[in-house]
XYZ file of C-alpha atoms in Angstrom:
743
model
C 3.690 6.596 -63.285
C 2.395 6.130 -59.522
C 1.273 7.908 -56.302
C 3.462 8.172 -53.338
C 0.643 7.103 -50.832
C 0.473 6.430 -46.813
C -1.493 4.417 -44.563
C -2.951 6.776 -41.682
C -3.763 5.758 -38.554
C -6.610 8.151 -37.718
C -8.082 9.733 -34.284
C -11.737 9.005 -35.874
C -13.591 6.496 -35.077
C -12.247 3.810 -37.559
C -10.211 1.317 -35.840
C -7.550 0.590 -38.438
C -5.009 2.132 -40.972
C -6.270 4.096 -43.736
C -4.953 4.866 -47.146
C -4.099 8.702 -48.702
C -2.743 9.881 -51.296
C 0.681 12.124 -50.584
C 0.292 15.738 -52.373
C 3.038 16.706 -54.600
C 4.283 18.960 -52.721
C 4.870 16.917 -49.756
C 6.117 13.792 -51.344
C 10.047 14.537 -50.306
C 8.914 16.203 -46.846
C 6.655 13.582 -45.791
C 7.617 10.597 -43.472
C 6.404 7.353 -41.116
C 5.224 8.688 -37.648
C 4.409 12.646 -38.841
C 1.135 14.295 -37.166
C -1.016 15.090 -40.463
C -4.597 16.186 -41.045
C -6.939 14.129 -43.395
C -10.464 14.230 -45.042
C -12.739 11.500 -43.314
C -16.024 11.278 -44.206
C -17.486 14.485 -44.615
C -15.053 16.037 -41.799
C -11.435 16.381 -41.315
C -9.257 14.749 -38.589
C -5.724 14.207 -37.346
C -3.591 10.998 -37.823
C 0.087 9.506 -37.371
C 1.586 8.117 -41.448
C 3.072 5.157 -41.516
C 4.002 2.884 -44.310
C 4.960 5.224 -47.172
C 5.070 3.515 -50.768
C 4.824 4.549 -54.264
C 0.890 2.811 -55.752
C -0.650 3.054 -59.115
C -3.882 4.376 -58.431
C -5.637 3.868 -61.841
C -5.825 0.317 -60.818
C -7.252 1.308 -57.020
C -11.368 0.263 -56.844
C -12.155 2.758 -54.700
C -11.258 6.661 -54.447
C -8.188 7.572 -52.579
C -8.364 10.751 -51.270
C -5.284 13.374 -50.451
C -3.305 14.168 -46.995
C -4.317 17.978 -46.201
C -1.295 19.170 -44.532
C 1.343 18.370 -41.950
C 0.889 19.344 -38.622
C 4.677 19.573 -37.686
C 7.871 19.110 -40.195
C 9.682 16.364 -37.720
C 8.241 12.867 -36.898
C 6.045 12.724 -33.651
C 6.450 8.848 -33.488
C 9.434 6.926 -34.057
C 9.464 3.369 -35.925
C 9.704 1.874 -32.413
C 7.013 3.724 -31.238
C 4.848 2.496 -34.367
C 5.702 -0.902 -33.887
C 4.813 -0.686 -30.263
C 1.143 0.890 -30.807
C 0.627 -2.109 -32.958
C 1.931 -4.648 -30.195
C -0.346 -2.814 -27.746
C -3.291 -2.798 -29.684
C -3.393 -6.611 -30.094
C -1.833 -7.494 -26.842
C -4.288 -5.341 -24.436
C -7.291 -5.334 -27.110
C -7.100 -1.736 -27.390
C -7.941 0.348 -30.289
C -5.573 2.767 -31.936
C -7.836 5.658 -31.603
C -7.135 5.140 -27.525
C -3.726 4.149 -27.966
C -3.303 7.367 -30.133
C -4.586 9.994 -27.727
C -3.044 8.397 -24.744
C 0.614 8.546 -26.464
C -0.048 12.151 -28.222
C -1.511 14.817 -25.558
C -4.235 17.097 -26.525
C -2.063 20.099 -26.872
C 0.167 18.625 -29.428
C -3.031 17.440 -31.569
C -4.737 20.859 -30.929
C -1.564 22.840 -31.464
C -2.456 25.053 -28.336
C -0.484 25.914 -25.076
C 1.767 28.388 -26.655
C 3.037 30.688 -24.063
C 5.096 33.914 -25.235
C 7.343 36.068 -23.172
C 8.432 39.632 -23.833
C 12.080 40.447 -23.798
C 13.364 44.374 -23.273
C 16.855 45.114 -24.949
C 18.852 48.619 -25.335
C 18.194 49.913 -29.082
C 19.440 53.629 -28.678
C 22.372 55.277 -26.417
C 21.810 58.454 -25.399
C 24.096 61.332 -25.333
C 25.458 62.520 -21.931
C 23.634 65.559 -22.304
C 20.443 63.351 -22.995
C 20.976 61.318 -19.936
C 21.388 64.360 -18.115
C 18.257 65.310 -18.749
C 16.640 62.258 -18.476
C 17.804 61.862 -15.310
C 16.778 65.184 -13.957
C 13.087 65.121 -15.754
C 12.063 61.664 -15.156
C 14.411 59.300 -12.780
C 12.063 56.529 -13.048
C 12.481 56.053 -16.820
C 16.648 56.797 -16.171
C 16.514 54.045 -14.011
C 16.038 50.978 -16.439
C 17.832 52.875 -18.821
C 21.048 52.779 -16.819
C 20.446 49.331 -15.481
C 19.928 48.122 -19.524
C 23.266 50.335 -20.228
C 25.590 48.487 -17.636
C 24.067 45.470 -18.440
C 24.454 45.310 -22.027
C 21.666 42.511 -22.362
C 18.258 41.369 -23.239
C 16.004 40.673 -20.465
C 12.639 39.426 -19.867
C 10.250 42.200 -18.946
C 9.193 40.258 -15.838
C 12.495 40.429 -14.703
C 12.068 44.032 -14.736
C 9.766 44.229 -12.099
C 11.415 46.776 -9.622
C 11.145 49.531 -12.100
C 8.283 51.257 -13.005
C 5.866 49.496 -15.891
C 5.062 52.723 -17.031
C 8.476 53.998 -17.314
C 9.731 51.267 -19.443
C 6.605 51.740 -21.721
C 7.489 55.445 -21.927
C 11.153 54.492 -23.241
C 9.535 51.706 -25.245
C 7.466 54.704 -27.148
C 10.382 56.818 -27.625
C 12.393 53.982 -29.300
C 14.794 54.118 -26.651
C 13.765 50.498 -25.676
C 13.049 47.605 -28.061
C 10.323 44.961 -27.354
C 10.523 42.040 -29.028
C 8.073 38.185 -28.362
C 9.422 35.421 -28.106
C 7.947 31.948 -27.807
C 8.819 30.545 -23.909
C 9.826 26.885 -23.218
C 8.411 25.987 -19.949
C 10.896 23.886 -17.611
C 9.261 21.852 -15.504
C 10.469 22.009 -11.879
C 12.921 24.280 -13.175
C 13.338 25.827 -9.035
C 13.492 22.853 -7.177
C 11.594 23.363 -3.601
C 13.788 20.670 -1.600
C 16.932 22.486 -0.349
C 19.227 20.379 -0.221
C 23.337 20.210 -0.787
C 23.765 19.840 -4.577
C 25.338 16.376 -4.892
C 28.864 16.397 -5.642
C 28.850 12.963 -7.390
C 32.821 13.317 -8.094
C 33.168 12.294 -4.475
C 31.082 9.208 -4.665
C 32.652 5.911 -4.363
C 30.460 3.201 -5.037
C 30.399 -0.066 -2.945
C 31.936 -3.081 -3.894
C 28.383 -4.270 -5.049
C 27.082 -1.285 -6.814
C 30.436 -1.416 -9.475
C 29.884 -5.165 -9.965
C 25.858 -3.885 -11.029
C 26.912 -0.849 -13.088
C 29.925 -3.008 -14.946
C 27.531 -5.706 -15.613
C 24.863 -3.554 -16.876
C 27.611 -1.248 -19.211
C 28.795 -4.575 -20.611
C 24.992 -4.779 -22.252
C 24.896 -1.314 -22.874
C 28.543 -1.753 -24.905
C 27.022 -4.272 -26.626
C 23.879 -2.323 -28.156
C 21.648 -5.519 -27.488
C 18.536 -5.701 -25.660
C 18.902 -7.225 -21.760
C 16.747 -6.823 -19.004
C 18.478 -6.338 -15.397
C 16.350 -6.714 -12.299
C 18.062 -4.624 -9.525
C 17.276 -6.126 -6.411
C 18.321 -3.755 -3.768
C 17.572 -3.259 -0.062
C 16.409 0.171 1.055
C 18.879 2.054 1.347
C 21.347 0.372 -1.315
C 22.377 3.075 -3.461
C 20.063 1.948 -6.609
C 19.914 5.618 -7.552
C 23.166 5.946 -8.064
C 23.651 3.077 -10.217
C 20.925 4.096 -12.487
C 23.034 7.228 -12.554
C 26.058 5.569 -13.834
C 24.061 3.883 -16.308
C 22.622 6.881 -17.847
C 25.837 8.602 -18.237
C 27.578 5.622 -20.224
C 24.231 5.964 -22.671
C 24.707 9.315 -22.964
C 28.212 9.505 -23.563
C 27.382 7.097 -26.598
C 24.835 9.446 -27.879
C 22.249 7.675 -26.276
C 18.639 8.884 -24.357
C 17.258 7.492 -21.484
C 13.716 6.996 -19.958
C 13.150 6.797 -16.197
C 9.493 5.829 -14.685
C 8.602 6.578 -11.198
C 5.587 4.862 -10.086
C 3.972 8.101 -8.904
C 4.138 11.481 -9.958
C 4.496 12.733 -6.457
C 7.909 10.907 -6.913
C 8.826 12.594 -9.589
C 10.631 15.982 -8.225
C 13.259 14.635 -6.074
C 14.154 12.178 -8.934
C 14.670 14.864 -11.211
C 16.464 16.898 -8.781
C 18.776 13.889 -8.374
C 19.373 14.220 -12.091
C 19.532 17.493 -12.589
C 22.527 17.895 -9.785
C 23.909 14.479 -10.659
C 24.589 14.609 -14.310
C 25.731 17.442 -16.196
C 23.040 18.421 -18.543
C 20.931 21.666 -19.242
C 17.643 21.773 -17.216
C 15.984 21.933 -20.685
C 17.045 18.441 -21.434
C 15.666 16.619 -18.718
C 12.253 16.601 -19.633
C 9.594 16.030 -16.630
C 6.291 13.979 -18.023
C 3.116 12.785 -16.058
C -0.462 13.865 -15.674
C -0.058 16.410 -13.177
C 1.372 19.122 -16.235
C -0.568 21.920 -17.584
C -1.337 21.854 -20.955
C 1.147 23.746 -22.227
C 4.198 22.305 -19.936
C 3.008 19.195 -21.734
C 3.420 20.727 -25.314
C 6.544 21.857 -24.840
C 7.973 19.316 -23.178
C 6.803 16.742 -26.081
C 7.978 18.935 -28.486
C 11.515 19.023 -26.904
C 11.644 15.061 -26.671
C 10.280 14.666 -30.081
C 12.523 17.385 -31.928
C 15.699 15.739 -30.619
C 16.332 18.228 -27.397
C 15.519 16.037 -24.644
C 17.757 13.453 -23.445
C 16.717 12.374 -20.610
C 12.847 11.849 -19.640
C 11.578 11.163 -16.165
C 8.037 10.646 -14.976
C 5.192 8.357 -14.001
C 3.881 5.704 -16.083
C 2.832 7.269 -19.547
C 6.425 8.903 -19.835
C 6.980 5.476 -21.534
C 5.834 7.104 -24.511
C 8.411 9.386 -24.489
C 9.214 10.327 -27.925
C 12.385 9.966 -28.079
C 14.782 9.556 -31.073
C 17.243 7.242 -29.915
C 16.442 5.456 -26.464
C 19.138 3.103 -25.115
C 18.004 3.066 -21.473
C 14.682 2.671 -19.354
C 14.692 2.764 -15.824
C 11.692 1.180 -14.025
C 11.986 2.007 -9.951
C 9.823 0.394 -7.854
C 9.032 -1.751 -10.630
C 6.475 -3.868 -8.458
C 4.250 -1.312 -7.622
C 0.647 -1.429 -9.163
C 0.421 2.154 -9.967
C 2.291 1.146 -13.317
C -0.999 -0.363 -14.198
C -3.349 1.819 -16.215
C -6.793 0.926 -14.562
C -8.298 2.941 -17.763
C -7.916 1.588 -21.474
C -6.062 1.255 -22.693
C -5.119 -1.048 -19.950
C -1.452 -1.239 -20.479
C 1.108 -2.112 -17.819
C 4.101 0.237 -17.858
C 6.706 -2.109 -16.986
C 5.698 -4.474 -19.103
C 5.749 -1.749 -22.136
C 8.927 -0.564 -21.065
C 10.581 -4.352 -21.648
C 9.144 -4.463 -24.997
C 10.206 -1.200 -26.479
C 13.293 -1.279 -25.277
C 13.175 -4.921 -27.165
C 12.522 -3.219 -30.175
C 15.221 -0.374 -29.546
C 17.567 -2.834 -28.762
C 18.074 -0.980 -25.749
C 18.549 -2.090 -21.909
C 15.970 -2.223 -19.441
C 16.419 -2.186 -15.833
C 13.960 -3.151 -13.113
C 14.553 -1.873 -9.833
C 12.985 -2.550 -6.682
C 13.399 -3.704 -2.674
C 10.688 -6.227 -3.105
C 10.473 -6.922 -6.773
C 7.038 -8.474 -8.393
C 6.714 -12.332 -8.392
C 6.689 -11.812 -11.918
C 9.949 -10.387 -12.190
C 11.368 -12.595 -9.986
C 10.195 -15.688 -11.519
C 11.082 -14.355 -14.842
C 14.901 -13.638 -13.688
C 15.297 -17.505 -12.089
C 13.955 -18.635 -15.690
C 17.108 -15.992 -17.246
C 14.678 -14.049 -19.048
C 15.813 -11.088 -16.766
C 19.332 -10.641 -15.455
C 19.358 -10.428 -11.821
C 21.782 -7.977 -10.030
C 21.413 -8.216 -6.127
C 22.266 -5.129 -3.670
C 22.326 -6.745 0.141
C 23.717 -3.923 1.981
C 23.219 -0.293 2.616
C 25.780 2.076 1.214
C 26.568 4.015 4.542
C 27.343 0.817 5.971
C 24.033 1.064 8.435
C 22.057 -1.930 9.022
C 18.388 -2.434 8.496
C 16.412 -1.695 11.102
C 15.684 -3.760 13.461
C 11.666 -5.084 13.307
C 9.298 -5.790 16.397
C 6.124 -7.170 16.235
C 3.086 -5.898 18.874
C 0.373 -8.662 19.385
C -2.499 -5.929 19.990
C -4.808 -9.007 21.028
C -2.628 -8.739 24.369
C -2.606 -4.856 24.144
C -6.558 -5.450 24.072
C -6.594 -8.017 27.034
C -4.794 -5.633 29.407
C -7.120 -3.279 28.751
C -5.410 -1.023 26.883
C -7.529 -0.804 23.995
C -5.927 1.833 21.880
C -4.834 2.759 18.295
C -0.951 2.955 19.545
C 0.145 0.027 21.540
C 2.292 0.771 24.877
C 5.440 -0.076 23.211
C 4.985 2.101 20.169
C 4.143 5.059 22.842
C 6.807 4.287 24.755
C 9.301 4.669 21.671
C 7.788 7.946 20.291
C 8.270 9.331 23.853
C 11.721 8.047 23.685
C 12.483 9.214 19.998
C 10.888 13.078 20.499
C 13.056 13.298 23.604
C 16.366 12.340 21.514
C 14.865 15.080 18.726
C 14.620 11.919 16.211
C 11.590 11.480 13.703
C 8.500 8.917 13.539
C 6.769 8.193 10.312
C 3.332 6.643 11.460
C 1.962 4.575 8.014
C -1.859 3.476 8.062
C -2.960 2.732 4.522
C -6.351 4.443 5.243
C -7.160 7.608 4.919
C -10.131 9.497 6.459
C -11.281 9.222 9.987
C -13.698 6.323 10.784
C -14.260 3.547 7.525
C -17.443 2.995 8.684
C -20.545 5.084 9.953
C -22.994 2.503 11.594
C -26.389 2.443 14.362
C -26.249 1.026 17.406
C -29.747 0.387 17.546
C -30.675 -1.435 13.977
C -28.641 -2.690 11.097
C -27.837 0.768 9.671
C -24.715 0.928 7.716
C -23.734 4.212 5.792
C -22.915 3.049 2.295
C -22.963 4.822 -0.875
C -25.941 5.123 -3.305
C -23.775 4.652 -6.387
C -21.286 1.825 -4.997
C -21.227 -1.036 -2.766
C -19.299 0.100 -0.560
C -19.142 1.707 2.953
C -18.722 5.731 3.147
C -15.431 6.934 5.104
C -16.335 9.593 7.707
C -14.007 12.594 7.215
C -13.927 14.628 10.610
C -12.522 17.696 9.158
C -15.166 18.377 6.829
C -17.551 16.534 8.937
C -18.880 14.572 6.008
C -19.423 11.148 4.735
C -17.429 10.505 1.192
C -17.146 7.537 -0.845
C -13.351 6.965 -1.977
C -14.818 5.069 -5.132
C -17.106 7.580 -7.146
C -16.047 10.494 -4.646
C -19.782 10.992 -3.274
C -20.364 13.096 -0.374
C -23.077 13.458 1.839
C -23.460 15.143 5.463
C -22.618 13.291 8.665
C -26.344 12.118 10.085
C -27.381 13.504 13.569
C -29.355 10.439 13.831
C -30.233 7.417 12.051
C -32.128 7.507 8.751
C -33.678 4.301 9.522
C -34.519 3.784 12.864
C -34.706 7.348 14.211
C -32.166 6.542 16.926
C -29.281 8.982 18.047
C -26.717 6.507 18.865
C -24.552 6.868 15.674
C -21.172 5.424 16.121
C -17.792 4.981 13.913
C -15.470 1.822 13.428
C -12.133 1.798 11.867
C -9.146 4.125 12.129
C -7.987 6.276 8.964
C -5.482 8.855 8.800
C -7.002 11.551 10.330
C -8.237 9.533 13.718
C -4.383 8.230 13.611
C -3.182 12.470 13.922
C -5.945 13.158 16.345
C -4.912 10.381 18.839
C -1.207 11.289 18.210
C -1.881 14.807 18.841
C -3.771 13.869 22.274
C -0.921 11.891 23.248
C 2.224 13.942 22.532
C 0.560 17.503 22.709
C 3.772 18.913 22.232
C 4.913 17.174 18.910
C 4.456 18.821 15.932
C 2.505 16.336 14.057
C 1.469 16.343 10.506
C -0.597 14.481 7.798
C 0.438 13.297 4.408
C -2.131 11.804 2.113
C -4.905 12.516 -0.780
C -6.890 14.471 1.327
C -3.768 17.044 2.728
C -1.960 17.310 -0.816
C -5.201 18.616 -2.857
C -2.934 21.730 -3.705
C -0.480 22.885 -6.255
C 3.382 21.820 -4.431
C 1.454 20.582 -1.133
C 2.897 17.037 -1.250
C 6.298 18.548 -1.455
C 5.866 21.364 0.702
C 5.046 18.876 3.582
C 8.323 16.732 2.820
C 10.048 19.937 3.052
C 9.392 20.771 5.860
C 9.718 17.120 7.532
C 13.260 17.580 5.903
C 14.044 20.711 7.739
C 12.975 19.548 10.966
C 9.885 21.224 11.438
C 8.071 18.369 11.614
C 8.414 15.593 14.560
C 5.694 12.988 13.867
C 4.575 12.330 10.003
C 1.367 10.037 9.552
C 0.556 9.087 6.304
C -0.419 6.784 3.993
C 1.519 4.988 0.694
C 2.703 7.995 0.099
C 5.652 7.467 2.380
C 6.349 4.246 2.274
C 8.836 4.616 -0.777
C 11.323 6.584 -2.259
C 12.140 8.787 0.549
C 15.365 9.340 2.097
C 15.205 10.994 5.727
C 18.458 10.488 7.813
C 16.705 11.625 11.130
C 13.836 9.055 10.963
C 14.473 6.394 13.520
C 11.321 5.060 14.399
C 8.570 3.783 11.957
C 5.390 2.592 13.010
C 2.928 0.486 11.013
C -0.084 0.685 12.152
C -2.518 -1.646 10.946
C -1.853 -4.314 7.857
C -4.217 -6.617 9.432
C -7.150 -5.642 7.016
C -4.831 -5.875 4.009
C -3.768 -9.066 4.679
C -7.292 -10.435 4.836
C -8.322 -8.791 1.144
C -9.597 -11.487 -1.062
C -6.818 -11.367 -3.833
C -4.347 -13.822 -5.087
C -1.777 -11.027 -5.115
C -2.471 -9.776 -0.915
C 0.409 -11.747 0.592
C 2.652 -9.933 -1.690
C 1.119 -6.263 -1.322
C 1.314 -6.297 2.157
C 4.987 -8.288 2.084
C 6.148 -5.187 -0.265
C 4.584 -2.790 1.752
C 5.873 -3.697 5.341
C 9.099 -4.017 3.742
C 8.976 -0.601 1.790
C 7.942 1.249 4.404
C 10.642 -0.194 6.978
C 13.331 1.188 4.673
C 12.324 4.582 5.669
C 13.711 3.952 9.032
C 17.605 4.268 10.034
C 18.623 5.577 6.614
C 21.490 8.140 8.084
C 23.856 7.265 11.304
C 21.227 6.482 13.735
C 19.753 3.046 14.233
C 16.195 2.442 13.092
C 13.172 0.097 14.892
C 10.200 -0.795 13.122
C 6.850 -1.640 14.954
C 4.589 -3.505 13.459
C 1.169 -3.511 15.003
C -1.156 -6.771 14.596
C -3.526 -8.873 15.984
C -1.991 -11.988 13.672
C 1.802 -11.691 15.235
C 2.461 -15.647 13.866
C 1.553 -15.601 10.580
C 4.434 -16.458 8.288
C 3.827 -13.739 6.025
C 4.724 -10.932 9.292
C 7.840 -13.743 10.358
C 9.543 -13.148 6.996
C 8.541 -9.556 6.709
C 10.712 -9.127 10.159
C 13.089 -10.974 8.665
C 13.700 -9.175 5.247
C 13.446 -12.931 4.122
C 12.245 -12.175 0.435
C 13.587 -15.263 -1.191
C 11.753 -17.823 1.160
C 8.922 -15.236 0.654
C 9.173 -16.337 -2.910
C 9.498 -19.755 -2.882
C 6.242 -19.888 -0.533
C 4.507 -17.292 -2.970
C 5.635 -19.861 -6.020
C 4.390 -22.854 -4.406
C 1.182 -21.547 -3.453
C 0.416 -20.009 -7.120
C 1.544 -22.911 -8.695
C -1.276 -24.874 -6.706
C -3.821 -22.679 -8.370
C -2.377 -22.160 -11.826
C -2.022 -18.522 -10.748
C 0.411 -15.857 -12.503
C 3.602 -16.356 -13.170
C 2.561 -19.870 -14.040
C 0.011 -18.667 -16.416
C -1.413 -15.364 -17.535
C -5.102 -13.579 -16.462
C -7.288 -12.366 -18.904
C -10.283 -10.744 -17.199
C -13.767 -9.935 -18.471
C -15.599 -7.589 -16.365
C -19.415 -7.202 -17.578
C -21.293 -4.047 -16.096
C -24.956 -2.597 -16.633
C -27.484 -0.600 -15.294
C -29.867 -3.694 -14.978
C -28.801 -6.507 -12.564
C -30.476 -9.582 -14.045
C -29.766 -8.756 -17.780
C -26.262 -8.401 -17.136
C -25.718 -11.520 -15.059
C -27.789 -12.879 -17.586
C -25.300 -11.842 -20.562
C -22.300 -12.668 -18.625
C -23.563 -16.329 -17.892
C -24.369 -16.511 -21.783
C -21.145 -15.251 -22.861
C -18.960 -17.337 -19.875
C -20.993 -20.822 -21.709
C -20.225 -19.966 -24.948
C -16.583 -19.085 -24.533
C -16.153 -22.630 -22.310
C -17.188 -24.347 -25.173
C -14.751 -22.972 -27.653
C -11.767 -23.491 -24.961
C -10.922 -27.050 -25.617
C -8.777 -27.346 -23.071
C -6.578 -24.529 -24.019
C -7.403 -22.296 -21.372
C -9.432 -22.352 -17.952
C -12.302 -20.122 -17.576
C -13.527 -19.360 -14.130
C -16.833 -17.346 -13.380
C -18.827 -15.264 -13.912
C -19.092 -14.291 -10.414
C -20.464 -10.978 -8.562
C -17.138 -8.815 -8.458
C -15.760 -7.810 -5.124
C -17.038 -4.105 -5.414
C -20.421 -5.433 -7.220
C -21.954 -1.930 -7.605
C -20.015 0.807 -8.995
C -21.329 4.066 -10.361
C -24.680 2.800 -10.282
C -23.596 0.025 -12.324
C -23.599 -3.892 -11.476
C -20.542 -6.243 -11.951
C -19.970 -9.366 -12.953
C -16.237 -10.847 -13.258
C -14.831 -14.000 -14.853
C -10.951 -14.949 -15.431
C -9.515 -17.196 -18.353
C -6.499 -18.770 -17.105
C -3.404 -19.390 -19.887
C -0.077 -19.495 -20.709
C -0.950 -18.401 -24.006
C -2.900 -14.551 -24.083
C -3.470 -14.398 -28.070
C -5.512 -17.774 -27.811
C -7.708 -16.224 -24.919
C -8.402 -13.294 -27.001
C -9.071 -14.909 -29.927
C -11.789 -16.904 -28.369
C -13.302 -14.399 -26.233
C -13.656 -12.263 -29.381
C -15.414 -15.175 -31.233
C -17.742 -15.448 -28.101
C -18.263 -11.340 -28.144
C -19.261 -10.925 -31.944
C -21.903 -13.316 -31.363
C -23.373 -10.825 -28.649
C -22.195 -7.860 -30.062
C -25.753 -6.809 -30.695
C -26.450 -7.056 -26.471
C -27.390 -3.358 -25.459
C -28.213 -4.214 -21.969
C -24.836 -4.613 -20.609
C -21.094 -3.615 -21.883
C -17.780 -5.811 -21.089
C -14.370 -4.546 -20.631
C -11.109 -7.000 -21.599
C -8.460 -6.602 -18.881
C -5.115 -8.341 -19.452
C -2.936 -9.066 -16.770
C -4.656 -7.418 -14.544
C -3.353 -6.013 -10.783
C -7.012 -4.821 -9.652
C -9.180 -7.419 -8.916
C -12.005 -5.320 -7.603
């Protein structure tokens, strides 16, 4: 008689499924997607089971080893997730090991991160006489006894902190109080720091536009068929309320929901809105992102895998949530580049979301005020269903946008970071007790430190980039590899003392603002001021409560934040971003302007936005001022079509890096030469050329790009070329499919 066997995708070095026999005692227990421990050579490793079947092992040409044990008695990955792993391995050229380690957290693999709580309850009731004796002789012991007697319940020991610990321990020793130990289930953001009135959604009346979108999505949910909706709504148009209605429809039918946000800093407010807006226990709304502790990740993952969780909210890795019945996936701010993973596996969470929804016969909602060119193009081809929200829900108008020509400011002898017009408006808003946001997407104090007497520029010894001066710590820092050195007192090259600083960062901008408006309460929000836990939310809470008048920040303040008292937004400098060598530069600048502008005028106070630039006549600036997404989309499509850029093609980028500059360049040229011969006109190969950041962490980098309508064809030929040169040890190479970072 045959044996039941299973293929196992291991976390070991072998990149493929291995066949193992299922022990007789596990035949009726083991199913696909379970985490098991198996022998692997002379060691043991973990793996995920799949493709269980009966086989005649006597006919096998090799010895089939047995699975050792099951780690959990339920599947960690469903059928959709297993299929997703196979698709991602092929599309993103990732190993099974890297994918499984990305999907299944270390705490689950280690079976660690447990937390236990001590609970106390009354197990012996004293007589009236004994109570009097205890009260007279030991009032500290009587106090917790009386509390437990009256409450008649079980309490965590930590909750009785108002009583003497030694007194409680004495009652335990006497057998009056019982002590039990239970495994705790940690709920992330159980006590929110955002101090808003609870949202009574029963009184929320949808606008006609919102209702049309909700109805359209509900129709697709009712069909239980895969569909992708692109919800294009202006800032403040109520996209979140549309998402909540869609989630409610899914929950009513027994389905589960995944809600992605572009950055983990946006997770708490999203969790708060959902917990306030949807009637579910907090434990069923699970948070998932890289900022969780090992124990929090373990508890969250098990809640998802065992079916307890109904909604998962988090950053890009939340797309791998092992929910039992995923019926809707929401990707908020779908245009954001943070959805693309920078390290292997280099997946794009938005695209993975669409594919996973297809596997689940679910609805995928992509939402943004500034959708990506690719998503708009897919909508124009009817691959996505386009839903538009053109008006703000409260009837307020979009903020007016003024452009200040900084060249005129300089010609008038007003060489300041803040233009006279912006300064005038800031003074006006402060007098009216309204709030201001100043956006500058460059942290630090000065971006370049140089010597006036020679050609010395402070650069990173490990990366081909200049060091940024951080005044508060008085150090120079590399924003790529985190290298730090002290600000030199004199020039390291010529010995001169004329060390100057150029460029503006948020730190310098804040200093200027504090000087110009000494009575204003100013705060800075960037990655330098949010290094401690909850610092991001504490700053936002203070701003929300009116304790901050002017908030200076980077892209952290450009999206997802709703402050009704903000009536002025100043965009300090977008010129550097406009000249970046990337075909997506115009798109990103346009999106940044629209997004940060949308923070103004969201209440009953009209908003105004000031854009300071040296290029006021730029078509990009003009279209952003008009909030004309349609015209920008058409112009961008014409430009990209001319050069065969996405969405008219896919890009497969090859990145070569090595410590030896000459050998790395030689290998890059040889591989690309071979690959070009194999292309046979099926794709276009450009490069290799030095990468924008030529040296990164002591490795020299060269880049080439393949343009094709078919990714599979490029990958097939790339693997053939790389197989020829697999023995090369002087450099390594990485394949990045659909890259968003051309650095």
